[in-house]
mmCIF file of C-alpha atoms and ligand atoms in Angstrom:
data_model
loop_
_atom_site.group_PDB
_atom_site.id
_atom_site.type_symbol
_atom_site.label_atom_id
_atom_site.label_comp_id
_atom_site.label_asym_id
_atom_site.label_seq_id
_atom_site.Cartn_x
_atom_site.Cartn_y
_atom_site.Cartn_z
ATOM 1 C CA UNK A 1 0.000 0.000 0.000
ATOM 2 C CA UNK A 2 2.632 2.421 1.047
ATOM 3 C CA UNK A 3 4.501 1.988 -2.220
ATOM 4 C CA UNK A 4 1.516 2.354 -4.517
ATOM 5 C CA UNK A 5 1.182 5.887 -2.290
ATOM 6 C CA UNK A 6 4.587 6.821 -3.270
ATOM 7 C CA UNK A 7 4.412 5.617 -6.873
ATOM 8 C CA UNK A 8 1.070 8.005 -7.063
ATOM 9 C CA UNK A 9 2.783 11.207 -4.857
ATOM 10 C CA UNK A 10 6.011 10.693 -7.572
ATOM 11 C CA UNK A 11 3.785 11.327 -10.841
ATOM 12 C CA UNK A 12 1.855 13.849 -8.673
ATOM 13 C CA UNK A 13 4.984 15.274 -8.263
ATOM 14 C CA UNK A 14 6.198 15.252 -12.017
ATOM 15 C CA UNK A 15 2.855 16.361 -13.713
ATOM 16 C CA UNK A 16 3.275 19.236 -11.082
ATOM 17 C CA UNK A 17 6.575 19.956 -12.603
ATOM 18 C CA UNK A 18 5.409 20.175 -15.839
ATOM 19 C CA UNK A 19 2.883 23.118 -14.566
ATOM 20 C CA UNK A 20 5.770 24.662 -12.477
ATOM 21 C CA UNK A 21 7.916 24.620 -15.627
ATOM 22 C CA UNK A 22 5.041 26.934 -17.508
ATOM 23 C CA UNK A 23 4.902 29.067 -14.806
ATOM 24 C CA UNK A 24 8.141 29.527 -14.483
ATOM 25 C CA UNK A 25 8.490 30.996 -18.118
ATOM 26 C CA UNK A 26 5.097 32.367 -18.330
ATOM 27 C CA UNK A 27 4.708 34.807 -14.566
ATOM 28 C CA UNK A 28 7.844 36.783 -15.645
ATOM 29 C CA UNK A 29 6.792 37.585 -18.676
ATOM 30 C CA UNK A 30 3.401 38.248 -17.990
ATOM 31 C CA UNK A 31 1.538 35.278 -19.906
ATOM 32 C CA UNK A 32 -1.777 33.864 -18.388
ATOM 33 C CA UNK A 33 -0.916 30.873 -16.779
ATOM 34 C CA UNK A 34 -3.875 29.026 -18.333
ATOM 35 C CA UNK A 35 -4.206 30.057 -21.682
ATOM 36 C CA UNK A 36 -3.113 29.933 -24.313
ATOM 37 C CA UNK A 37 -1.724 26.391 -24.950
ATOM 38 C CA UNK A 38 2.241 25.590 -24.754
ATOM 39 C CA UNK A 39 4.006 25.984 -28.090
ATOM 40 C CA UNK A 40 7.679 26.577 -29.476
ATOM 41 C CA UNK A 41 9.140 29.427 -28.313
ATOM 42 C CA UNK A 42 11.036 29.370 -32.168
ATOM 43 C CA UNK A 43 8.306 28.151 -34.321
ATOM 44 C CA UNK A 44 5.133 28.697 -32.212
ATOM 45 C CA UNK A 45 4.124 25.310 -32.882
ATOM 46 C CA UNK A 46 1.626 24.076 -30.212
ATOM 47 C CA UNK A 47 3.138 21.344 -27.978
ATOM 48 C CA UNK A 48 0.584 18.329 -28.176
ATOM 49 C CA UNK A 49 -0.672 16.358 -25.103
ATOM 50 C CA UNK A 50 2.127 13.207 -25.656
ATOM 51 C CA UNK A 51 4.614 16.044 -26.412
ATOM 52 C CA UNK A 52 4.249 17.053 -23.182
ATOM 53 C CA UNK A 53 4.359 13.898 -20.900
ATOM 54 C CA UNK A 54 6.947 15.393 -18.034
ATOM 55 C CA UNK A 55 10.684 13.706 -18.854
ATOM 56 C CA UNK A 56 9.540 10.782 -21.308
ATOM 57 C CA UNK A 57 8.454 12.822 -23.926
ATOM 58 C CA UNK A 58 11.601 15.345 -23.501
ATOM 59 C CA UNK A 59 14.184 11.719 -24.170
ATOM 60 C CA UNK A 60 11.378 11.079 -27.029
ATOM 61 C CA UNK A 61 11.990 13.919 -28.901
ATOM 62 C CA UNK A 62 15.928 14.117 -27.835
ATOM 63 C CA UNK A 63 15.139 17.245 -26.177
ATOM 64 C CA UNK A 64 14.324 18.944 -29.621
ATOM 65 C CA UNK A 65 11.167 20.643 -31.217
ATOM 66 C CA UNK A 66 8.958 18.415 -33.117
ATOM 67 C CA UNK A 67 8.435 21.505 -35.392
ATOM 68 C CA UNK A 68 11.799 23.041 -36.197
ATOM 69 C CA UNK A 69 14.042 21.085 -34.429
ATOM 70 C CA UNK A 70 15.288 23.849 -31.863
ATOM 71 C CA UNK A 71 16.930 22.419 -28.460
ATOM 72 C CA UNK A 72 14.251 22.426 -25.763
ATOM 73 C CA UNK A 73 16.410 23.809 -22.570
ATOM 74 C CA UNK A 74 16.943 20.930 -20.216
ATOM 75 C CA UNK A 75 16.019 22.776 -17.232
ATOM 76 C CA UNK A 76 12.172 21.437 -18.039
ATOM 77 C CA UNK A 77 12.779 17.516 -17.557
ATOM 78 C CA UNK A 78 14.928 19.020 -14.378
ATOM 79 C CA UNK A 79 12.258 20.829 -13.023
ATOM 80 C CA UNK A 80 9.847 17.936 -13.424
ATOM 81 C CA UNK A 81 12.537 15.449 -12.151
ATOM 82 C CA UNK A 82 13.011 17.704 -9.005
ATOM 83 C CA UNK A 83 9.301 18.225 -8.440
ATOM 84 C CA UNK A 84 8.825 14.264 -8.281
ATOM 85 C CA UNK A 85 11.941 13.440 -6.028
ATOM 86 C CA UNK A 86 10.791 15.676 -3.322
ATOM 87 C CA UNK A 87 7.340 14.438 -3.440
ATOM 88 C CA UNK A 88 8.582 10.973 -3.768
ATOM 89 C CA UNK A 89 10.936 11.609 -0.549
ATOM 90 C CA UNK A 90 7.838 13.141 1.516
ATOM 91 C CA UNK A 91 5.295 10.891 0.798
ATOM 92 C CA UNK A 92 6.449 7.729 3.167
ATOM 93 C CA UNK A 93 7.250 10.447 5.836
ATOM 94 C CA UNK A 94 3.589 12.511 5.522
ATOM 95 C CA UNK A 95 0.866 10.359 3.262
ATOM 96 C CA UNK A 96 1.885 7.108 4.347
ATOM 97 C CA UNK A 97 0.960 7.956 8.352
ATOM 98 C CA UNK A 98 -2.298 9.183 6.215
ATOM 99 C CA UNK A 99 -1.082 12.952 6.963
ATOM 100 C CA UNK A 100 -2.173 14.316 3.373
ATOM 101 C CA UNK A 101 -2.799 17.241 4.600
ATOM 102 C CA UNK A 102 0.577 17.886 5.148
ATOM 103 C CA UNK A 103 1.896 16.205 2.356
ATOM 104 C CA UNK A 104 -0.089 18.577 0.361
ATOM 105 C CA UNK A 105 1.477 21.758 2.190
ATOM 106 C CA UNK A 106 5.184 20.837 1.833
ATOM 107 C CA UNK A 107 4.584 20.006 -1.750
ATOM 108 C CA UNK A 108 2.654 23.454 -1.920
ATOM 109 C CA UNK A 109 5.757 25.504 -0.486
ATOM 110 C CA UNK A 110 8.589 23.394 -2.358
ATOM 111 C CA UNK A 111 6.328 24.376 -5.739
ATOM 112 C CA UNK A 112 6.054 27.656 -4.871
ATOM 113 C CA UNK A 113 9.796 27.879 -3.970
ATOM 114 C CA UNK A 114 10.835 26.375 -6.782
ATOM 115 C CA UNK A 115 9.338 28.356 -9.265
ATOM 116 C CA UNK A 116 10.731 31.874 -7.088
ATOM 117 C CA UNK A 117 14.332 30.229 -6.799
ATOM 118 C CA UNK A 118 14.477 29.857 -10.659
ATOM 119 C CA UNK A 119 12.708 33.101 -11.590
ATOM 120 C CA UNK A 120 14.546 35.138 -9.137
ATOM 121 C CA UNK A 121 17.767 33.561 -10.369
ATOM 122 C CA UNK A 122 17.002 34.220 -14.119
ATOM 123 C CA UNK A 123 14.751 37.424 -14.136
ATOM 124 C CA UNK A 124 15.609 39.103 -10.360
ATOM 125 C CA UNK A 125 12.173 39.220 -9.979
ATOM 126 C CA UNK A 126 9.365 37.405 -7.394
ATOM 127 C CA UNK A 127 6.147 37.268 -8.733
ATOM 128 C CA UNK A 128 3.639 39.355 -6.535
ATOM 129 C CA UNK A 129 1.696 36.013 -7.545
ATOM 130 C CA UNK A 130 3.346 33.755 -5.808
ATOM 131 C CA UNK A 131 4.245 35.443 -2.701
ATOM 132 C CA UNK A 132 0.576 36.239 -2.511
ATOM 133 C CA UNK A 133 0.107 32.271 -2.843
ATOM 134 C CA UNK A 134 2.406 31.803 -0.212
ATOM 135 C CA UNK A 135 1.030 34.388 2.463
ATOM 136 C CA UNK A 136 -2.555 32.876 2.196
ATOM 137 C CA UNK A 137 -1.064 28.941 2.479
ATOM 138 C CA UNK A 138 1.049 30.634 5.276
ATOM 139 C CA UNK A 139 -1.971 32.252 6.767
ATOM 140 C CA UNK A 140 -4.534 29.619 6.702
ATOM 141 C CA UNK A 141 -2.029 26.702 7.690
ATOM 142 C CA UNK A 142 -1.298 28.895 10.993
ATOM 143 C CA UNK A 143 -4.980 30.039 11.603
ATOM 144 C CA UNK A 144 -5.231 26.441 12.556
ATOM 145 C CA UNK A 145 -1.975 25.759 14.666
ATOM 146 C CA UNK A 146 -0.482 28.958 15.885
ATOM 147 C CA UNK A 147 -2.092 31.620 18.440
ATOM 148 C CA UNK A 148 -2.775 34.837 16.806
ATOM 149 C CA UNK A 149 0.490 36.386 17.924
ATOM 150 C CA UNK A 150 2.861 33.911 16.328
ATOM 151 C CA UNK A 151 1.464 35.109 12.702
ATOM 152 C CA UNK A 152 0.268 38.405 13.423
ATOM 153 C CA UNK A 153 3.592 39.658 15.157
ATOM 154 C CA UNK A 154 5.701 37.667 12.820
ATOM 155 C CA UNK A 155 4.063 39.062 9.343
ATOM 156 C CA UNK A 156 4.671 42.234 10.978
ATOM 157 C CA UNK A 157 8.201 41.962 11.640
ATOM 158 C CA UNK A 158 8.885 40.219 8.228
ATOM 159 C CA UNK A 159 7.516 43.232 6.457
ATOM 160 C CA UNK A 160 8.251 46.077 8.916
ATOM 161 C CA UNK A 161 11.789 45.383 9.714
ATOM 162 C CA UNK A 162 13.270 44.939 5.903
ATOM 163 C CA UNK A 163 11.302 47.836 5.210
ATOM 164 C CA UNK A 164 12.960 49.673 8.089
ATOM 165 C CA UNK A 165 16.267 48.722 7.036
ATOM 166 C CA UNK A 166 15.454 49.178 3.443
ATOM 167 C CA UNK A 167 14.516 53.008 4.264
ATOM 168 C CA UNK A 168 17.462 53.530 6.355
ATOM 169 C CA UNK A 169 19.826 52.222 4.048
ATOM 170 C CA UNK A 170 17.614 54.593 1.096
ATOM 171 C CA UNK A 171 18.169 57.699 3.706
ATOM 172 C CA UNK A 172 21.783 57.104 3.850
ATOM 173 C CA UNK A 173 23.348 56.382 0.203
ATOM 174 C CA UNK A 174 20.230 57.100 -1.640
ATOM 175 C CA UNK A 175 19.841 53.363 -3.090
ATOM 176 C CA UNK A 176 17.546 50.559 -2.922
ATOM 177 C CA UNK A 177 18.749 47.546 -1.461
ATOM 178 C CA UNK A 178 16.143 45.213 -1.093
ATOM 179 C CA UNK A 179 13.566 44.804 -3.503
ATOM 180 C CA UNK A 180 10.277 45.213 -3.486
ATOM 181 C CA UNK A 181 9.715 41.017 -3.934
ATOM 182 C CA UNK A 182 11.993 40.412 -1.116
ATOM 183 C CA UNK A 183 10.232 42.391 1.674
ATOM 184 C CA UNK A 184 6.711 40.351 0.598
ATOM 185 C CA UNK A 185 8.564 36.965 0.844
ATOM 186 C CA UNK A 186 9.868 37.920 4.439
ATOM 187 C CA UNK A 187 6.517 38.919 5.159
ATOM 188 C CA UNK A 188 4.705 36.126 4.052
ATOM 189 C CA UNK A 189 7.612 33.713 5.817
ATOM 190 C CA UNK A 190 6.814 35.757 9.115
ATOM 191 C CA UNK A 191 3.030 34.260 8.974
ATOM 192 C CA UNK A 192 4.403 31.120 9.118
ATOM 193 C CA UNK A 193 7.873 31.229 10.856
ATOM 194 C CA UNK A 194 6.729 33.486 13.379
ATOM 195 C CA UNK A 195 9.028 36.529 14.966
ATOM 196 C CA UNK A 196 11.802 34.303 15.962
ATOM 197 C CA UNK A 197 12.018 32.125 12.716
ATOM 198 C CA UNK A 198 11.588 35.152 10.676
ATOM 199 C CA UNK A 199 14.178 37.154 12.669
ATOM 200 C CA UNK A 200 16.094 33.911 12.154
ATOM 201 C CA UNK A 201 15.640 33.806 8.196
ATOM 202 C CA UNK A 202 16.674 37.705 7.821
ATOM 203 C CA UNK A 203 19.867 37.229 9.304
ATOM 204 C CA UNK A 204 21.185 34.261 8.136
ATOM 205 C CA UNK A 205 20.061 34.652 4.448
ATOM 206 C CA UNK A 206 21.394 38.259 5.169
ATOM 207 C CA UNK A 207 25.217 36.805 6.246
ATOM 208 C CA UNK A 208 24.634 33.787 3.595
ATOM 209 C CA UNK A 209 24.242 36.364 0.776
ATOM 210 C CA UNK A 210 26.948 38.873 2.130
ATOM 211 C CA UNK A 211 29.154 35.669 2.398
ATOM 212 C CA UNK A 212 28.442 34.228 -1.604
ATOM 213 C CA UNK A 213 28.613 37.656 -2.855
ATOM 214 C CA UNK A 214 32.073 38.415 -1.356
ATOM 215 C CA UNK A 215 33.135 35.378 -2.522
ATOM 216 C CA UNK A 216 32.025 35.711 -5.992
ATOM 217 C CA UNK A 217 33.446 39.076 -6.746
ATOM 218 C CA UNK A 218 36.728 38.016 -4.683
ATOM 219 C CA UNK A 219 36.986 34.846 -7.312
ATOM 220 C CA UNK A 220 35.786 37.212 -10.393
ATOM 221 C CA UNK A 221 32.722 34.986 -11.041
ATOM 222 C CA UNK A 222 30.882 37.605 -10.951
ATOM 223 C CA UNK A 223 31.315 41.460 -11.012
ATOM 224 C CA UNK A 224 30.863 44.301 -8.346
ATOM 225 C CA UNK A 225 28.176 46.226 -10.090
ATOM 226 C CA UNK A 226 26.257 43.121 -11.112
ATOM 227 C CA UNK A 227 23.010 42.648 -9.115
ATOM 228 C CA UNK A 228 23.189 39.184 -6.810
ATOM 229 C CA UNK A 229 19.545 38.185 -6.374
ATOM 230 C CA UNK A 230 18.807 38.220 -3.082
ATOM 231 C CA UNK A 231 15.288 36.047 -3.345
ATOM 232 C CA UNK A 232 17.053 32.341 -3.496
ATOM 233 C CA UNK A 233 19.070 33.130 0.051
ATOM 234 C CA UNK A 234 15.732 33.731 1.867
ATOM 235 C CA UNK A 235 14.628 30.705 0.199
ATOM 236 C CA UNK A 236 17.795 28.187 1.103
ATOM 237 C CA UNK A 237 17.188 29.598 4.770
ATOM 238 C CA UNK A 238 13.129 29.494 4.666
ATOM 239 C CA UNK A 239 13.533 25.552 2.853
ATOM 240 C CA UNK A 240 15.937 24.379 5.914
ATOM 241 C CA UNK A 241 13.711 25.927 8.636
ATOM 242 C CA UNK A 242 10.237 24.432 7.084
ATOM 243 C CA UNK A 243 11.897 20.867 5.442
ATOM 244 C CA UNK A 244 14.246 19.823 8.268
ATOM 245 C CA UNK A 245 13.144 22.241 11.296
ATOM 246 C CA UNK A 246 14.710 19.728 13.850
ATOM 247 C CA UNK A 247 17.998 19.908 11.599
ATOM 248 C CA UNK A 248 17.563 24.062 11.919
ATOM 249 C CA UNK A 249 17.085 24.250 15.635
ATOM 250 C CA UNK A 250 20.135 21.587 16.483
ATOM 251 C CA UNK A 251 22.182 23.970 14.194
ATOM 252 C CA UNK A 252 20.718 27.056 15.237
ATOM 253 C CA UNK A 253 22.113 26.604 19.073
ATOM 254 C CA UNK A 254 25.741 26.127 17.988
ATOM 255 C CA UNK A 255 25.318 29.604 16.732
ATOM 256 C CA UNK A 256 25.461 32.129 20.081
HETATM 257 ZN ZN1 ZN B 301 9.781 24.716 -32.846
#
């Protein structure tokens, strides 16, 4: 029984991927999500159903366009392939002890932080979209297991105090530094996190992304004056506290 669960919660997870994948090219450049149909971004031809069978039909068609032959990017199949090994590592630990619920919301959050992690990484942008996803699957999920104060005080603090610091930092060298799509995503963390896991996300992915960004300028990857998105940082941190909380607090105390 358990295994037919996780053979289920795997192509769950790759038809997923497949949606994840068109969102993923279609939020930053502003294309409805549901229509129209996928086609070639060369030759506009529209992608039929068995074209578009997550992984299979990508090895099918050697990872090139039915139509015109153009190479298909392999970041779909991994996107798809990444979607179904997390659900297929959940399920025994959250549908098999017949916790869908939960199964459900980790899936939910690893989606949604998927698709900001890539777009962030390729655009420097998060979708108002999916932060607004986020907050409500943030809100709802502690309406039913927090007091008020845990999500109330820690929304607060994820928007105020970025926002604070972000004005502060505007005041004195007449810059932005955090964007706009970074303050939400603290904010929306806060509902769930609370003001001691959200205070715990800002400064860590704060000192994580101080720490790459030195070291990418120091080894040239990367220049001084290009922009470092700042979105997959909170997103590292936010995954470790929600994924492997015990993991997070037995590291967190080594830290004084
Ligand atoms: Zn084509």
């Amino acid at each position: 029984m358990s295994t037919t669960l996780t053979i289920f919660a795997t192509i769950f997870g790759l038809l997923v991927g497949s949606f994840l994948n068109a969102l993923i090219y279609r939020l930053p450049r502003g294309i409805n999500v549901a229509f129209p149909r996928s086609s070639c971004t060369e030759c506009k031809k529209i992608i039929s159903w068995y074209e578009n069978i997550p992984i299979i039909s990508y090895v099918f068609l050697k990872g090139r366009c039915s139509g015109c032959g153009t190479q298909i990017s392999w970041q779909y199949p991994a996107i798809e392939f990444v979607a179904a090994l997390f659900a297929f590592f959940i399920a025994p630990k959250t549908i098999n002890s017949s916790d869908l619920l939960n199964f459900f919301f980790f899936f939910s959050v690893f989606s949604a932080f998927l698709v900001h992690l890539i777009v962030d990484l390729k655009h420097q942008i998060l979708p108002d979209s999916i932060n607004i996803y986020l907050a409500l699957l943030f809100l709802v999920i502690s309406l039913f297991t927090q007091v008020w104060t845990h999500w109330l005080i820690g929304g607060a603090i994820g928007l105020g105090f970025p926002l604070l610091v972000s004005w502060i930092f505007y005041q004195l060298k007449g810059e932005v530094g955090l964007g706009g799509g970074d303050i939400k995503l603290f904010g929306a963390l806060g509902l769930y996190l609370g003001p001691i896991g959200i205070m715990q996300n800002i400064f860590l992915s704060c000192f994580l992304g101080a720490l790459i960004g030195i070291l990418l300028i120091a080894t040239k990857l990367i220049k001084r004056e290009n922009p470092i998105p700042f979105g997959p940082f909170i997103i590292i941190v936010a995954a470790f506290q929600i994924f492997a909380e015990s993991s997070f607090k037995a590291l967190i105390s080594y830290i004084p």
